[in-house]
Amino acid sequence: PIGSSWMTARNMSRTVLAVAGLTTRTPCGRDSSVPAELWAEFLGYLVSEGHIRTVNPRVKSNSYTVTVSQKKPGGVAKIRECVRKLNACGFAFHEYPHSGTANAFVWTCSDKGLWTWCQDHCGSMGARSKRLPDVVWEWSPRLRTILLEALILGDGTVDGRMGRSYRGYFSSSPALKDQVQILALGLGLGAKICKASRCWRVSVLPKRETRVTGPEVKRVPYTGKVYCFSVPPNRLVLTRRNGMVAITH
C-alpha cells in the first residue's frame, strides 16, 4: 500500500514498479524488491543531480543511460551507499571519477526501463525541465521527508552553524522549485522562493506562525456587515505572493 513499506508507479519495462513494491528483473531473471525508503532517497539525488542521455532513434548504438553526479564529500558518501543498495536489488550502476571536476564522482546505469520512467515521470531531466513524479504526493510524510532531505543534499545547502536551521534548495526549473516549496509546506515547514542570479532558491525553515498585532492593526470608521472569508471544507485559505506562502484560518 502507498505510504507504508512500498511505493507505486507505472510504465517501466525491465525495471517494473508495481503496487506491492519496486521490482527489478535482473539479467539472470531473478526478481527483487526495492524498499520505498531507498527509492525515495535515490529519487531526490536523481532529480537534483541526475540526467538522462538523449537517445537518437536513428542511431542503433545509443544506450539508455541514467547518470547521477556529486562533488560534496558528504553527498558522495551517501549517494555511493544508496547506489550500492540499489545494485543489491538488481540495478547495475557503475562509479567513475568525474573527468572534468576534481574530487567529484559519477554513477551511471544503462537501463531502458529506468530511462523511460525518468523521461515519463521526471521530465526530460534537463536543468530547466526537471520535475517530481506525481506519485510523491501520495507518499507518507516519512517518504516525503526522505525525498526532501535527498534533494537538499544533492543540490542544496545547509547552515551548519550552531543554533541555525536554515536549508536552501537551488533549481533553474520553474516546476521543480514550486514542487519543492509544496513538499516542504506539506511537511509542516516554512518555505519561500527567491530569484537568485541564474536560478531560484527555495529557503526551507522551521514552521512559524505570524500574528497581525500592534502597529499593523488600526481602527477605521465603518458601518455595515463584516465578512470572514473561508474555503470549505476546512476553512483554510492559502495564498502566495512574491514567493511567500500564507495559510490563514
Coordinates of N, CA and C in Angstrom, one line a residue:
P1 N 0.8 -1.2 0.0 CA 0.0 0.0 0.0 C 0.9 1.3 0.0
I2 N 0.4 2.3 -0.6 CA 1.1 3.6 -0.6 C 1.3 4.1 0.8
G3 N 2.5 4.6 1.0 CA 2.8 5.3 2.3 C 3.2 4.4 3.4
S4 N 3.4 3.1 3.2 CA 3.9 2.3 4.3 C 5.3 1.8 3.9
S5 N 5.4 0.6 3.4 CA 6.7 0.0 3.1 C 7.1 0.1 1.7
W6 N 6.1 0.4 0.8 CA 6.5 0.3 -0.6 C 5.9 1.6 -1.4
M7 N 6.4 1.7 -2.6 CA 5.9 2.8 -3.4 C 5.2 2.3 -4.7
T8 N 4.5 3.2 -5.4 CA 3.8 2.8 -6.6 C 4.2 3.7 -7.8
A9 N 4.1 3.2 -8.9 CA 4.3 3.9 -10.2 C 4.0 3.0 -11.3
R10 N 4.2 3.5 -12.6 CA 3.8 2.6 -13.7 C 4.8 2.8 -14.8
N11 N 4.6 1.9 -15.8 CA 5.2 2.1 -17.1 C 6.7 1.9 -17.1
M12 N 7.2 0.8 -16.5 CA 8.6 0.5 -16.7 C 8.7 -0.9 -17.3
S13 N 9.8 -1.1 -18.1 CA 9.9 -2.3 -18.8 C 10.8 -3.3 -18.0
R14 N 12.1 -3.3 -18.2 CA 12.9 -4.2 -17.4 C 12.8 -3.9 -15.9
T15 N 12.7 -2.6 -15.6 CA 12.5 -2.3 -14.2 C 11.1 -2.0 -14.0
V16 N 10.4 -2.7 -13.1 CA 9.0 -2.6 -13.0 C 8.6 -2.1 -11.6
L17 N 7.9 -1.0 -11.5 CA 7.3 -0.5 -10.3 C 5.9 -1.0 -10.2
A18 N 5.6 -1.7 -9.2 CA 4.2 -2.3 -9.0 C 3.6 -1.8 -7.7
V19 N 2.4 -2.1 -7.5 CA 1.7 -1.7 -6.2 C 2.4 -2.3 -5.0
A20 N 2.8 -3.6 -5.1 CA 3.4 -4.3 -4.0 C 4.8 -3.8 -3.7
G21 N 5.5 -3.1 -4.7 CA 6.9 -2.7 -4.4 C 7.5 -2.4 -5.8
L22 N 8.8 -2.0 -5.7 CA 9.6 -1.8 -6.9 C 10.3 -3.0 -7.2
T23 N 10.0 -3.6 -8.3 CA 10.6 -4.9 -8.7 C 11.5 -4.8 -9.9
T24 N 12.7 -5.3 -9.8 CA 13.7 -5.2 -10.8 C 14.0 -6.7 -11.3
R25 N 13.8 -6.9 -12.6 CA 14.2 -8.2 -13.2 C 15.6 -8.1 -13.6
T26 N 16.5 -8.8 -13.0 CA 17.9 -8.8 -13.2 C 18.2 -9.6 -14.5
P27 N 19.4 -9.5 -15.0 CA 19.8 -10.2 -16.2 C 19.6 -11.7 -16.1
C28 N 19.8 -12.2 -14.9 CA 19.7 -13.7 -14.7 C 18.2 -14.1 -14.4
G29 N 17.3 -13.1 -14.5 CA 15.9 -13.5 -14.4 C 15.4 -13.5 -13.0
R30 N 16.2 -13.0 -12.0 CA 15.7 -13.0 -10.6 C 15.0 -11.7 -10.3
D31 N 13.9 -11.8 -9.6 CA 13.1 -10.6 -9.2 C 13.5 -10.2 -7.8
S32 N 13.6 -8.9 -7.6 CA 13.9 -8.4 -6.2 C 13.1 -7.2 -6.0
S33 N 13.0 -6.8 -4.8 CA 12.2 -5.6 -4.4 C 13.0 -4.5 -3.8
V34 N 12.7 -3.3 -4.2 CA 13.4 -2.1 -3.6 C 12.5 -1.4 -2.6
P35 N 13.0 -1.3 -1.4 CA 12.1 -0.6 -0.4 C 11.9 0.8 -0.8
A36 N 10.7 1.3 -0.4 CA 10.3 2.7 -0.8 C 11.2 3.7 -0.2
E37 N 11.8 3.5 1.0 CA 12.7 4.5 1.6 C 13.9 4.7 0.7
L38 N 14.4 3.6 0.2 CA 15.6 3.6 -0.7 C 15.3 4.3 -2.0
W39 N 14.1 4.0 -2.6 CA 13.8 4.7 -3.8 C 13.5 6.2 -3.7
A40 N 12.9 6.6 -2.5 CA 12.6 8.0 -2.3 C 14.0 8.7 -2.1
E41 N 14.9 8.1 -1.5 CA 16.2 8.8 -1.4 C 16.9 8.9 -2.7
F42 N 16.9 7.8 -3.5 CA 17.5 7.9 -4.8 C 16.8 8.9 -5.7
L43 N 15.5 9.0 -5.6 CA 14.8 9.9 -6.5 C 15.2 11.4 -6.2
G44 N 15.5 11.7 -4.9 CA 16.0 13.0 -4.6 C 17.3 13.3 -5.2
Y45 N 18.3 12.3 -5.1 CA 19.5 12.5 -5.8 C 19.4 12.6 -7.3
L46 N 18.5 11.8 -7.9 CA 18.3 11.7 -9.3 C 17.8 13.0 -9.8
V47 N 16.8 13.6 -9.2 CA 16.2 14.8 -9.7 C 17.1 16.0 -9.5
S48 N 17.8 16.0 -8.4 CA 18.7 17.2 -8.1 C 20.0 17.1 -8.9
E49 N 20.6 16.0 -9.0 CA 22.0 15.9 -9.6 C 22.1 14.9 -10.8
G50 N 20.9 14.5 -11.3 CA 21.0 13.5 -12.4 C 20.5 14.0 -13.7
H51 N 20.8 13.2 -14.7 CA 20.3 13.5 -16.1 C 20.2 12.2 -16.9
I52 N 19.5 12.2 -18.0 CA 19.4 11.1 -18.8 C 20.0 11.4 -20.2
R53 N 20.6 10.5 -20.8 CA 21.2 10.7 -22.1 C 20.1 10.8 -23.2
T54 N 20.2 11.8 -24.0 CA 19.3 11.9 -25.1 C 19.5 10.8 -26.1
V55 N 18.4 10.1 -26.5 CA 18.5 9.0 -27.4 C 18.1 9.4 -28.8
N56 N 18.9 9.1 -29.8 CA 18.6 9.4 -31.2 C 18.1 8.1 -31.8
P57 N 16.8 8.0 -32.2 CA 16.2 6.7 -32.7 C 16.9 6.2 -34.0
R58 N 17.6 7.1 -34.7 CA 18.3 6.7 -35.9 C 19.6 6.0 -35.7
V59 N 20.1 6.1 -34.4 CA 21.4 5.5 -34.1 C 21.2 4.3 -33.2
K60 N 21.5 3.1 -33.7 CA 21.2 1.9 -33.0 C 22.1 1.7 -31.8
S61 N 23.2 2.3 -31.8 CA 24.2 2.1 -30.7 C 23.9 2.9 -29.5
N62 N 22.9 3.7 -29.5 CA 22.5 4.6 -28.4 C 22.2 3.7 -27.1
S63 N 22.7 4.1 -26.0 CA 22.4 3.5 -24.7 C 21.5 4.3 -23.9
Y64 N 20.5 3.7 -23.2 CA 19.6 4.4 -22.4 C 20.2 4.6 -21.0
T65 N 21.0 5.7 -20.9 CA 21.9 5.8 -19.7 C 21.3 6.9 -18.7
V66 N 21.2 6.5 -17.5 CA 20.8 7.4 -16.4 C 22.1 7.7 -15.6
T67 N 22.3 9.0 -15.3 CA 23.6 9.4 -14.6 C 23.3 10.3 -13.4
V68 N 24.0 10.1 -12.4 CA 23.9 11.0 -11.2 C 25.4 11.4 -10.8
S69 N 25.6 12.6 -10.5 CA 27.0 13.1 -10.2 C 26.9 13.9 -8.9
Q70 N 28.1 14.0 -8.2 CA 28.2 14.7 -6.9 C 29.6 15.0 -6.6
K71 N 29.8 16.2 -6.0 CA 31.2 16.6 -5.6 C 31.3 16.7 -4.1
K72 N 30.2 17.1 -3.4 CA 30.4 17.3 -1.9 C 30.7 16.0 -1.2
P73 N 31.7 16.0 -0.4 CA 32.2 14.7 0.3 C 31.0 14.0 1.0
G74 N 30.2 14.7 1.8 CA 29.1 14.0 2.4 C 28.1 13.5 1.5
G75 N 27.9 14.2 0.4 CA 26.9 13.7 -0.6 C 27.5 12.5 -1.4
V76 N 28.8 12.5 -1.7 CA 29.4 11.4 -2.4 C 29.2 10.1 -1.6
A77 N 29.5 10.2 -0.3 CA 29.4 9.0 0.6 C 27.9 8.5 0.6
K78 N 27.0 9.4 0.8 CA 25.6 8.9 0.9 C 25.1 8.4 -0.5
I79 N 25.4 9.0 -1.6 CA 25.0 8.5 -2.9 C 25.6 7.2 -3.2
R80 N 26.9 7.1 -2.8 CA 27.6 5.8 -3.0 C 26.9 4.6 -2.3
E81 N 26.5 4.9 -1.0 CA 25.8 3.9 -0.3 C 24.5 3.6 -0.8
C82 N 23.7 4.6 -1.3 CA 22.4 4.4 -1.9 C 22.5 3.5 -3.1
V83 N 23.5 3.9 -4.0 CA 23.7 3.1 -5.2 C 24.1 1.7 -4.9
R84 N 24.9 1.5 -3.9 CA 25.3 0.1 -3.5 C 24.1 -0.7 -3.2
K85 N 23.1 -0.1 -2.4 CA 21.9 -0.9 -2.1 C 21.0 -1.1 -3.3
L86 N 21.0 -0.2 -4.2 CA 20.2 -0.4 -5.4 C 20.8 -1.5 -6.3
N87 N 22.1 -1.6 -6.3 CA 22.7 -2.6 -7.1 C 22.4 -4.0 -6.5
A88 N 22.3 -4.0 -5.1 CA 22.0 -5.3 -4.5 C 20.6 -5.7 -4.8
C89 N 19.7 -4.7 -5.3 CA 18.4 -5.0 -5.6 C 18.2 -5.4 -7.1
G90 N 19.3 -5.3 -7.9 CA 19.3 -5.7 -9.3 C 19.7 -4.7 -10.3
F91 N 19.9 -3.5 -9.8 CA 20.3 -2.4 -10.8 C 21.8 -2.7 -11.1
A92 N 22.3 -1.9 -12.0 CA 23.7 -2.1 -12.4 C 24.4 -0.7 -12.6
F93 N 24.5 0.0 -11.5 CA 25.2 1.3 -11.6 C 26.7 1.1 -11.5
H94 N 27.4 1.9 -12.2 CA 28.9 1.9 -12.2 C 29.4 3.3 -11.7
E95 N 30.5 3.3 -11.0 CA 31.0 4.6 -10.5 C 32.3 4.9 -11.2
Y96 N 32.4 6.2 -11.5 CA 33.6 6.7 -12.2 C 34.0 8.1 -11.6
P97 N 35.3 8.4 -11.6 CA 35.7 9.8 -11.2 C 35.2 10.7 -12.3
H98 N 34.8 11.9 -11.9 CA 34.3 12.9 -12.9 C 35.5 13.4 -13.7
S99 N 35.4 13.4 -15.0 CA 36.6 13.7 -15.8 C 36.9 15.2 -15.8
G100 N 36.0 16.1 -15.5 CA 36.3 17.5 -15.5 C 36.3 18.2 -14.2
T101 N 36.0 17.5 -13.1 CA 35.9 18.1 -11.8 C 36.7 17.3 -10.7
A102 N 37.6 17.9 -10.0 CA 38.4 17.2 -9.0 C 37.5 16.8 -7.9
N103 N 37.7 15.6 -7.3 CA 37.0 15.0 -6.2 C 35.5 14.8 -6.4
A104 N 35.1 14.8 -7.7 CA 33.7 14.6 -8.0 C 33.6 13.2 -8.6
F105 N 32.4 12.6 -8.4 CA 32.1 11.2 -9.0 C 30.8 11.2 -9.7
V106 N 30.8 10.2 -10.6 CA 29.6 10.0 -11.5 C 29.2 8.5 -11.4
W107 N 27.9 8.3 -11.3 CA 27.3 7.0 -11.3 C 26.4 6.8 -12.5
T108 N 26.6 5.8 -13.3 CA 25.8 5.6 -14.5 C 25.1 4.2 -14.5
C109 N 24.0 4.2 -15.1 CA 23.3 2.9 -15.3 C 22.6 2.9 -16.6
S110 N 22.9 1.9 -17.4 CA 22.2 1.7 -18.7 C 21.0 0.8 -18.5
D111 N 19.9 1.4 -18.5 CA 18.6 0.6 -18.2 C 17.5 1.3 -18.9
K112 N 17.0 0.7 -20.0 CA 15.9 1.3 -20.8 C 14.6 1.6 -19.9
G113 N 14.4 0.7 -19.0 CA 13.2 0.8 -18.2 C 13.3 2.0 -17.3
L114 N 14.4 2.1 -16.6 CA 14.7 3.3 -15.7 C 14.7 4.6 -16.5
W115 N 15.4 4.6 -17.6 CA 15.5 5.7 -18.5 C 14.1 6.2 -18.9
T116 N 13.2 5.3 -19.3 CA 11.9 5.6 -19.8 C 11.0 6.1 -18.6
W117 N 11.2 5.5 -17.4 CA 10.4 6.0 -16.3 C 10.8 7.4 -16.0
C118 N 12.1 7.8 -16.0 CA 12.6 9.1 -15.7 C 12.0 10.1 -16.8
Q119 N 12.0 9.7 -18.0 CA 11.5 10.5 -19.1 C 10.0 10.8 -18.9
D120 N 9.3 9.8 -18.5 CA 7.8 9.9 -18.4 C 7.4 10.6 -17.2
H121 N 8.2 10.5 -16.0 CA 7.7 11.0 -14.8 C 8.5 12.2 -14.2
C122 N 9.7 12.4 -14.7 CA 10.5 13.5 -14.2 C 10.9 14.5 -15.2
G123 N 10.2 14.5 -16.4 CA 10.5 15.4 -17.4 C 11.7 14.9 -18.2
S124 N 12.3 15.7 -19.1 CA 13.4 15.3 -19.9 C 14.7 15.3 -19.1
M125 N 14.6 15.7 -17.8 CA 15.8 15.7 -16.9 C 16.8 16.8 -17.3
G126 N 16.4 17.7 -18.2 CA 17.3 18.9 -18.4 C 17.1 19.8 -17.2
A127 N 18.1 20.7 -17.0 CA 18.1 21.5 -15.8 C 16.8 22.3 -15.6
R128 N 16.2 22.8 -16.8 CA 15.0 23.7 -16.7 C 13.7 22.9 -16.8
S129 N 13.8 21.6 -17.0 CA 12.6 20.8 -17.3 C 12.3 19.7 -16.2
K130 N 13.2 19.6 -15.2 CA 13.1 18.6 -14.2 C 11.8 18.8 -13.3
R131 N 11.2 17.8 -12.9 CA 10.1 17.8 -12.0 C 10.0 16.5 -11.2
L132 N 9.2 16.6 -10.1 CA 9.0 15.4 -9.3 C 7.8 14.6 -9.9
P133 N 7.8 13.3 -9.8 CA 6.7 12.5 -10.3 C 5.5 12.7 -9.5
D134 N 4.3 12.6 -10.1 CA 3.0 12.9 -9.4 C 2.8 12.0 -8.2
V135 N 3.4 10.8 -8.3 CA 3.1 9.8 -7.2 C 3.6 10.2 -5.9
V136 N 4.6 11.2 -5.8 CA 5.2 11.5 -4.5 C 4.1 12.2 -3.6
W137 N 3.1 12.8 -4.2 CA 2.1 13.4 -3.3 C 1.2 12.4 -2.6
E138 N 1.3 11.2 -3.0 CA 0.5 10.1 -2.3 C 1.4 9.4 -1.2
W139 N 2.6 9.8 -1.1 CA 3.5 9.2 -0.2 C 3.2 9.6 1.3
S140 N 3.7 8.8 2.2 CA 3.6 9.1 3.6 C 4.5 10.3 3.9
P141 N 4.3 11.0 5.1 CA 5.3 12.1 5.5 C 6.7 11.6 5.6
R142 N 6.9 10.4 6.0 CA 8.3 9.9 6.2 C 9.0 9.8 4.8
L143 N 8.3 9.3 3.8 CA 8.9 9.1 2.5 C 9.2 10.5 1.9
R144 N 8.2 11.5 2.1 CA 8.4 12.8 1.5 C 9.5 13.5 2.3
T145 N 9.7 13.2 3.6 CA 10.9 13.8 4.3 C 12.2 13.3 3.7
I146 N 12.3 12.0 3.5 CA 13.5 11.4 2.9 C 13.8 12.0 1.6
L147 N 12.7 12.2 0.7 CA 12.9 12.8 -0.6 C 13.4 14.2 -0.4
L148 N 12.9 15.0 0.4 CA 13.3 16.4 0.6 C 14.7 16.5 1.1
E149 N 15.1 15.7 2.0 CA 16.5 15.6 2.6 C 17.5 15.3 1.4
A150 N 17.1 14.3 0.6 CA 18.0 13.9 -0.5 C 18.1 15.0 -1.6
L151 N 17.0 15.7 -1.8 CA 17.1 16.8 -2.8 C 18.0 17.9 -2.3
I152 N 17.9 18.3 -1.0 CA 18.8 19.3 -0.4 C 20.2 18.9 -0.4
L153 N 20.5 17.6 0.0 CA 21.8 17.1 0.0 C 22.4 17.2 -1.4
G154 N 21.6 16.8 -2.4 CA 22.1 16.8 -3.8 C 22.4 18.2 -4.4
D155 N 21.5 19.1 -4.2 CA 21.6 20.4 -4.9 C 21.2 21.5 -4.0
G156 N 21.6 21.5 -2.7 CA 21.2 22.5 -1.8 C 22.3 22.8 -0.8
T157 N 21.9 23.6 0.2 CA 22.9 24.0 1.2 C 22.2 23.9 2.6
V158 N 23.0 23.7 3.6 CA 22.6 23.7 5.0 C 23.5 24.6 5.8
D159 N 22.9 25.4 6.6 CA 23.6 26.3 7.5 C 24.0 25.5 8.8
G160 N 25.3 25.1 8.8 CA 25.8 24.3 9.9 C 26.2 25.0 11.2
R161 N 26.0 26.3 11.2 CA 26.3 27.0 12.5 C 25.4 26.6 13.6
M162 N 25.9 26.7 14.8 CA 25.1 26.3 16.0 C 23.9 27.2 16.1
G163 N 22.8 26.6 16.3 CA 21.5 27.3 16.5 C 20.8 27.7 15.2
R164 N 21.4 27.4 14.1 CA 20.8 27.8 12.8 C 20.1 26.6 12.2
S165 N 19.0 26.8 11.6 CA 18.2 25.7 11.0 C 17.9 26.0 9.5
Y166 N 18.6 27.0 8.9 CA 18.3 27.3 7.5 C 18.8 26.2 6.6
R167 N 17.9 25.9 5.6 CA 18.3 25.0 4.5 C 17.8 25.6 3.2
G168 N 18.6 25.4 2.1 CA 18.2 26.0 0.9 C 18.3 25.0 -0.3
Y169 N 17.4 25.1 -1.2 CA 17.5 24.3 -2.4 C 17.5 25.2 -3.7
F170 N 18.3 24.8 -4.6 CA 18.5 25.7 -5.8 C 18.1 24.9 -7.1
S171 N 17.3 25.6 -7.9 CA 16.9 24.9 -9.2 C 16.6 26.0 -10.2
S172 N 16.9 25.7 -11.5 CA 16.5 26.5 -12.6 C 15.2 26.0 -13.3
S173 N 14.6 25.0 -12.7 CA 13.3 24.5 -13.2 C 12.1 25.2 -12.6
P174 N 11.3 25.9 -13.3 CA 10.1 26.6 -12.7 C 9.2 25.6 -12.0
A175 N 9.0 24.4 -12.6 CA 8.1 23.5 -12.0 C 8.7 22.9 -10.7
L176 N 10.0 22.6 -10.7 CA 10.6 21.9 -9.6 C 10.7 22.8 -8.4
K177 N 11.0 24.1 -8.6 CA 11.1 25.0 -7.4 C 9.7 25.1 -6.7
D178 N 8.7 25.1 -7.5 CA 7.3 25.2 -6.9 C 7.0 23.9 -6.2
Q179 N 7.4 22.7 -6.8 CA 7.2 21.5 -6.1 C 7.9 21.3 -4.8
V180 N 9.2 21.8 -4.8 CA 9.9 21.7 -3.5 C 9.3 22.5 -2.5
Q181 N 8.8 23.7 -2.8 CA 8.1 24.5 -1.8 C 6.9 23.8 -1.3
I182 N 6.1 23.2 -2.2 CA 4.9 22.5 -1.8 C 5.3 21.3 -0.9
L183 N 6.4 20.6 -1.3 CA 6.9 19.5 -0.5 C 7.2 19.9 0.9
A184 N 7.9 21.0 1.1 CA 8.3 21.5 2.4 C 7.0 21.9 3.2
L185 N 6.1 22.6 2.6 CA 4.9 23.1 3.3 C 4.1 21.9 3.7
G186 N 4.0 20.9 2.9 CA 3.2 19.7 3.2 C 3.8 18.9 4.4
L187 N 5.0 19.2 4.7 CA 5.7 18.5 5.9 C 5.7 19.4 7.1
G188 N 4.9 20.5 7.0 CA 4.8 21.4 8.2 C 6.0 22.4 8.3
L189 N 6.7 22.6 7.3 CA 7.9 23.5 7.3 C 7.5 24.8 6.6
G190 N 8.3 25.9 6.9 CA 8.1 27.1 6.1 C 9.0 27.1 4.9
A191 N 8.6 27.7 3.8 CA 9.3 27.7 2.6 C 9.0 28.9 1.7
K192 N 10.0 29.6 1.3 CA 9.8 30.8 0.4 C 10.8 30.7 -0.8
I193 N 10.3 31.3 -1.9 CA 11.1 31.2 -3.1 C 11.7 32.6 -3.4
C194 N 13.0 32.7 -3.7 CA 13.6 33.9 -4.1 C 14.4 33.7 -5.4
K195 N 14.4 34.7 -6.3 CA 15.2 34.6 -7.5 C 16.6 34.9 -7.3
A196 N 17.5 33.9 -7.6 CA 18.9 34.1 -7.5 C 19.5 34.6 -8.9
S197 N 20.8 34.6 -9.0 CA 21.3 35.2 -10.3 C 20.9 34.4 -11.5
R198 N 21.1 33.0 -11.4 CA 20.8 32.2 -12.6 C 19.8 31.1 -12.3
C199 N 19.2 31.1 -11.1 CA 18.2 30.1 -10.7 C 17.3 30.6 -9.6
W200 N 16.5 29.7 -9.1 CA 15.7 30.1 -7.9 C 16.2 29.4 -6.7
R201 N 16.0 30.0 -5.5 CA 16.4 29.4 -4.2 C 15.1 29.2 -3.4
V202 N 14.9 28.0 -3.0 CA 13.8 27.7 -2.1 C 14.4 27.6 -0.6
S203 N 14.1 28.6 0.2 CA 14.6 28.6 1.6 C 13.6 27.8 2.4
V204 N 14.1 26.8 3.2 CA 13.3 25.9 4.0 C 13.6 26.2 5.4
L205 N 12.6 26.5 6.2 CA 12.8 26.9 7.6 C 11.8 26.2 8.5
P206 N 12.0 26.1 9.8 CA 11.0 25.5 10.7 C 9.7 26.3 10.6
K207 N 8.6 25.6 10.8 CA 7.3 26.2 10.8 C 7.2 27.4 11.8
R208 N 6.6 28.4 11.3 CA 6.4 29.5 12.3 C 5.0 30.2 12.0
E209 N 4.4 30.7 13.1 CA 3.1 31.4 13.0 C 3.4 32.9 13.1
T210 N 2.7 33.7 12.3 CA 2.8 35.1 12.3 C 1.4 35.7 12.7
R211 N 1.4 36.5 13.7 CA 0.2 37.1 14.2 C 0.2 38.6 13.8
V212 N -0.9 39.1 13.3 CA -1.0 40.5 13.0 C -1.4 41.3 14.2
T213 N -0.5 42.1 14.8 CA -0.8 42.8 16.0 C -0.2 44.2 16.0
G214 N -0.4 45.0 17.0 CA 0.3 46.2 17.2 C 0.1 47.2 16.1
P215 N 1.2 47.8 15.6 CA 1.1 48.9 14.6 C 0.5 48.4 13.2
E216 N 0.4 47.1 13.0 CA -0.2 46.6 11.8 C -1.7 46.7 11.8
V217 N -2.3 46.9 13.0 CA -3.7 47.0 13.1 C -4.2 48.4 13.4
K218 N -5.2 48.9 12.7 CA -5.7 50.2 13.0 C -7.2 50.3 12.9
R219 N -7.8 51.2 13.6 CA -9.3 51.4 13.6 C -9.7 52.3 12.4
V220 N -10.8 52.0 11.7 CA -11.3 52.8 10.7 C -12.8 53.0 10.8
P221 N -13.3 54.1 10.5 CA -14.8 54.3 10.6 C -15.5 53.4 9.6
Y222 N -16.5 52.6 10.0 CA -17.2 51.7 9.1 C -18.6 51.4 9.7
T223 N -19.6 51.3 8.8 CA -20.9 50.9 9.2 C -21.4 49.8 8.2
G224 N -21.7 48.6 8.7 CA -22.2 47.6 7.8 C -21.8 46.2 8.3
K225 N -22.0 45.2 7.4 CA -21.7 43.9 7.8 C -20.2 43.6 7.6
V226 N -19.6 42.7 8.4 CA -18.2 42.3 8.3 C -18.2 40.8 7.9
Y227 N -17.5 40.5 6.8 CA -17.4 39.1 6.3 C -16.1 38.5 6.5
C228 N -16.1 37.2 6.9 CA -14.9 36.4 7.1 C -14.8 35.5 5.9
F229 N -13.7 35.5 5.2 CA -13.6 34.6 4.0 C -13.0 33.2 4.5
S230 N -13.5 32.2 3.9 CA -13.0 30.9 4.1 C -13.4 30.0 3.0
V231 N -12.7 28.8 2.9 CA -12.9 27.9 1.8 C -13.3 26.5 2.4
P232 N -14.5 25.9 2.1 CA -14.8 24.6 2.6 C -13.9 23.6 2.1
P233 N -13.7 22.4 2.7 CA -14.4 22.1 4.0 C -13.6 22.4 5.2
N234 N -12.3 22.8 5.1 CA -11.5 23.0 6.3 C -11.4 24.5 6.7
R235 N -11.9 25.4 5.8 CA -12.0 26.8 6.1 C -10.6 27.5 6.0
L236 N -9.6 26.8 5.5 CA -8.3 27.4 5.3 C -8.2 28.1 4.0
V237 N -7.4 29.2 4.0 CA -7.2 30.0 2.7 C -5.7 30.1 2.5
L238 N -5.2 29.6 1.4 CA -3.8 29.6 1.0 C -3.5 30.6 -0.1
T239 N -2.6 31.5 0.2 CA -2.2 32.4 -0.9 C -0.7 32.4 -1.0
R240 N -0.2 32.9 -2.2 CA 1.3 33.0 -2.4 C 1.5 34.3 -3.1
R241 N 2.4 35.1 -2.6 CA 2.8 36.4 -3.2 C 4.3 36.6 -3.0
N242 N 5.0 36.9 -4.1 CA 6.4 37.1 -4.1 C 7.2 35.9 -3.5
G243 N 6.7 34.7 -3.8 CA 7.4 33.5 -3.4 C 7.1 33.1 -2.0
M244 N 6.3 33.9 -1.2 CA 6.0 33.6 0.1 C 4.5 33.1 0.3
V245 N 4.3 32.1 1.1 CA 3.0 31.5 1.2 C 2.4 31.8 2.6
A246 N 1.1 32.1 2.6 CA 0.4 32.4 3.8 C -0.8 31.4 3.9
I247 N -1.0 30.8 5.0 CA -2.2 29.9 5.3 C -2.9 30.6 6.4
T248 N -4.2 31.0 6.2 CA -5.0 31.7 7.2 C -6.2 30.9 7.5
H249 N -6.7 31.1 8.6 CA -8.0 30.4 9.0 C -8.7 31.3 10.0

